[in-house]
Short mmCIF file of C-alpha atoms in Angstrom, two decimals:
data_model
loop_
_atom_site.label_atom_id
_atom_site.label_comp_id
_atom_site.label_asym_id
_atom_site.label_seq_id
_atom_site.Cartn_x
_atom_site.Cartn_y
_atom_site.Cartn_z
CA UNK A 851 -15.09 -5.97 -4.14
CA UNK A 852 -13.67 -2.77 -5.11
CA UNK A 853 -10.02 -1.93 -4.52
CA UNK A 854 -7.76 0.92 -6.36
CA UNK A 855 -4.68 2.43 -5.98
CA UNK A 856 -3.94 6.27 -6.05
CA UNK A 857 -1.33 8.47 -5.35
CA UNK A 858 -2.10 10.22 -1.87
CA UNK A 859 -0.72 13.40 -3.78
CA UNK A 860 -3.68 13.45 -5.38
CA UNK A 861 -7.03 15.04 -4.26
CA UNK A 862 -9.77 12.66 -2.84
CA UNK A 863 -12.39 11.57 -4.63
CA UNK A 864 -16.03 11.08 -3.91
CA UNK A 865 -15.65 7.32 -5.05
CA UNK A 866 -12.60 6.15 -3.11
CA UNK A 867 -14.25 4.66 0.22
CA UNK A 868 -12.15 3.87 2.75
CA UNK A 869 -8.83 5.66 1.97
CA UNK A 870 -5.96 3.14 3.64
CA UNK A 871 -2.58 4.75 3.37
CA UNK A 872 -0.02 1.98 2.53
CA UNK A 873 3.38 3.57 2.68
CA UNK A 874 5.69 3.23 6.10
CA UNK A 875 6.30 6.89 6.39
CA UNK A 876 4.20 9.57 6.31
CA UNK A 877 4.41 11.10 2.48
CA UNK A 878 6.33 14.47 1.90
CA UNK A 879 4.65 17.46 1.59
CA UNK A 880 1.17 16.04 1.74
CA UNK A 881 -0.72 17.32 5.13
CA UNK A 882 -2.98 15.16 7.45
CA UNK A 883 -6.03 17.28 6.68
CA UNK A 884 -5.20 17.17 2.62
CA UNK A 885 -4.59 13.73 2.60
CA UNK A 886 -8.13 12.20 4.24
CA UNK A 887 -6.62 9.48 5.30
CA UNK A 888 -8.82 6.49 7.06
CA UNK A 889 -6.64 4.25 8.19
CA UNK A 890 -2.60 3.94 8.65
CA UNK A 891 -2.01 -0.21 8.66
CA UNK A 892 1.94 -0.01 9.09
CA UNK A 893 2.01 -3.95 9.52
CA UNK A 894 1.24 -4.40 5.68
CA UNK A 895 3.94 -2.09 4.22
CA UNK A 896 6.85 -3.97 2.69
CA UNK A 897 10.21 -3.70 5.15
CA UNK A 898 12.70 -1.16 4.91
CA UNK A 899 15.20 -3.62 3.95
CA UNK A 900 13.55 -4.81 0.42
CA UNK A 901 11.76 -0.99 0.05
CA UNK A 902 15.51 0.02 -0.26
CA UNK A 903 16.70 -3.56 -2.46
CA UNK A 904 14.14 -3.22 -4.86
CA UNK A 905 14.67 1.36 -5.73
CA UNK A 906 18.37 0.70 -5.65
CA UNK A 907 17.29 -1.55 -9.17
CA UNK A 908 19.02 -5.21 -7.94
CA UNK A 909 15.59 -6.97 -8.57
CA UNK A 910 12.93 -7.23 -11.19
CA UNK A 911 9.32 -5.99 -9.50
CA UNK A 912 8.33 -10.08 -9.78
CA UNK A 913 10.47 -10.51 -7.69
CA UNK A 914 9.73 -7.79 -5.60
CA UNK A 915 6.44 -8.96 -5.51
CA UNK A 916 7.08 -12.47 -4.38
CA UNK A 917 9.25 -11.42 -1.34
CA UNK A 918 6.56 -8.42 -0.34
CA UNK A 919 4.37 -11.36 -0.44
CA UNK A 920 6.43 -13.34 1.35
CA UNK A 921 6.47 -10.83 4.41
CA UNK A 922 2.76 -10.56 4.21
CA UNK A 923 2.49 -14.20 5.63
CA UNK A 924 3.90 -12.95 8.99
CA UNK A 925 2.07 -13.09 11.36
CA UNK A 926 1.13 -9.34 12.59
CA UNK A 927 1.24 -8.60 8.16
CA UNK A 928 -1.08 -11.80 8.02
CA UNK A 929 -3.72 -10.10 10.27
CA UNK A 930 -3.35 -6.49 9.43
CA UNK A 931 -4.26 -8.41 5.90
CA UNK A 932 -6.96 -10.02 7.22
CA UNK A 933 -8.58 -6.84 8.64
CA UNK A 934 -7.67 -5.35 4.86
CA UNK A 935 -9.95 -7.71 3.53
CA UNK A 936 -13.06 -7.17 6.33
CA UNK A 937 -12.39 -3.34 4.60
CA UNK A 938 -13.30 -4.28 1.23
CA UNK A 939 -15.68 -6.71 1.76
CA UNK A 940 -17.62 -3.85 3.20
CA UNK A 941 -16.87 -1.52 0.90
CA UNK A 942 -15.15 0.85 -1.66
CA UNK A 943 -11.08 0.52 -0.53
CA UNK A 944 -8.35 3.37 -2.22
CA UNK A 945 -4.89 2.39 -1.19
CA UNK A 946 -3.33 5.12 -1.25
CA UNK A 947 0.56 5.84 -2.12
CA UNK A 948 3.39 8.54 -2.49
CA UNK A 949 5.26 6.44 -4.91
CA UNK A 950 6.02 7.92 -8.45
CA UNK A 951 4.48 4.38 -10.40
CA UNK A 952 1.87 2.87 -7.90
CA UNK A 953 1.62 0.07 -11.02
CA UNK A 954 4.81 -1.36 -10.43
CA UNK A 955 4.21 -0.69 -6.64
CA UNK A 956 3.56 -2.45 -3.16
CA UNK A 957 0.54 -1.12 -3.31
CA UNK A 958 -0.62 -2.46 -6.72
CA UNK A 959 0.33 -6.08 -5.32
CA UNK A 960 -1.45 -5.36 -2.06
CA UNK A 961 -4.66 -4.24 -4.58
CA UNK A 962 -4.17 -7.70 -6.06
CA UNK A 963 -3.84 -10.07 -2.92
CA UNK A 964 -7.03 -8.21 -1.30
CA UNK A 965 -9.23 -8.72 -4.61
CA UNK A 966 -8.38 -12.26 -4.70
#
């Protein structure tokens, strides 16, 4: 299994596989054509309601983590996960972000619940 995170700012790359856009909104100044993206899974972006708790700095990112978590057990999150895993069980996966530290991200705890 082979899952990385990026910043969608950045160019593709040969290596990224299936390039799965992770953010609710469509990034800023980044066009569709630039941007090669694959596929646009809504269902597995963290809610606009704890997107806004956690970059107004009233949680830690563990905690962050645990609640994004959390909403991935719904049920629509819980299969647009499931369908995230099919993707890198058949191949190369680059989620893709336009946030500023994709380390301390959604997407980097995404990256770790679909190489688990």
């Amino acid at each position: 299994m082979s899952v990385r995170v990026r910043r969608v700012h950045e160019p593709p790359d040969p290596d990224d596989g299936l390039r799965v856009l992770v953010d609710r909104l469509w990034p800023r100044g980044v066009s569709k054509d630039a941007a090669r993206v694959d596929e646009w899974p809504k269902d597995l972006t963290p809610s606009a309601e704890l997107r806004r708790w956690y970059h107004a700095g009233e949680g830690s990112y563990e905690e962050f983590a645990r609640r994004y978590e959390g909403e991935l057990a719904a049920p629509e999150a819980a299969e647009a996960l499931a369908r995230a895993r099919a993707w890198v069980r058949a191949g190369p996966v680059t989620l893709l972000t336009a946030v500023k530290s994709p380390e301390r991200s959604h997407a980097a705890v995404l990256a770790g619940l679909l190489e688990r």
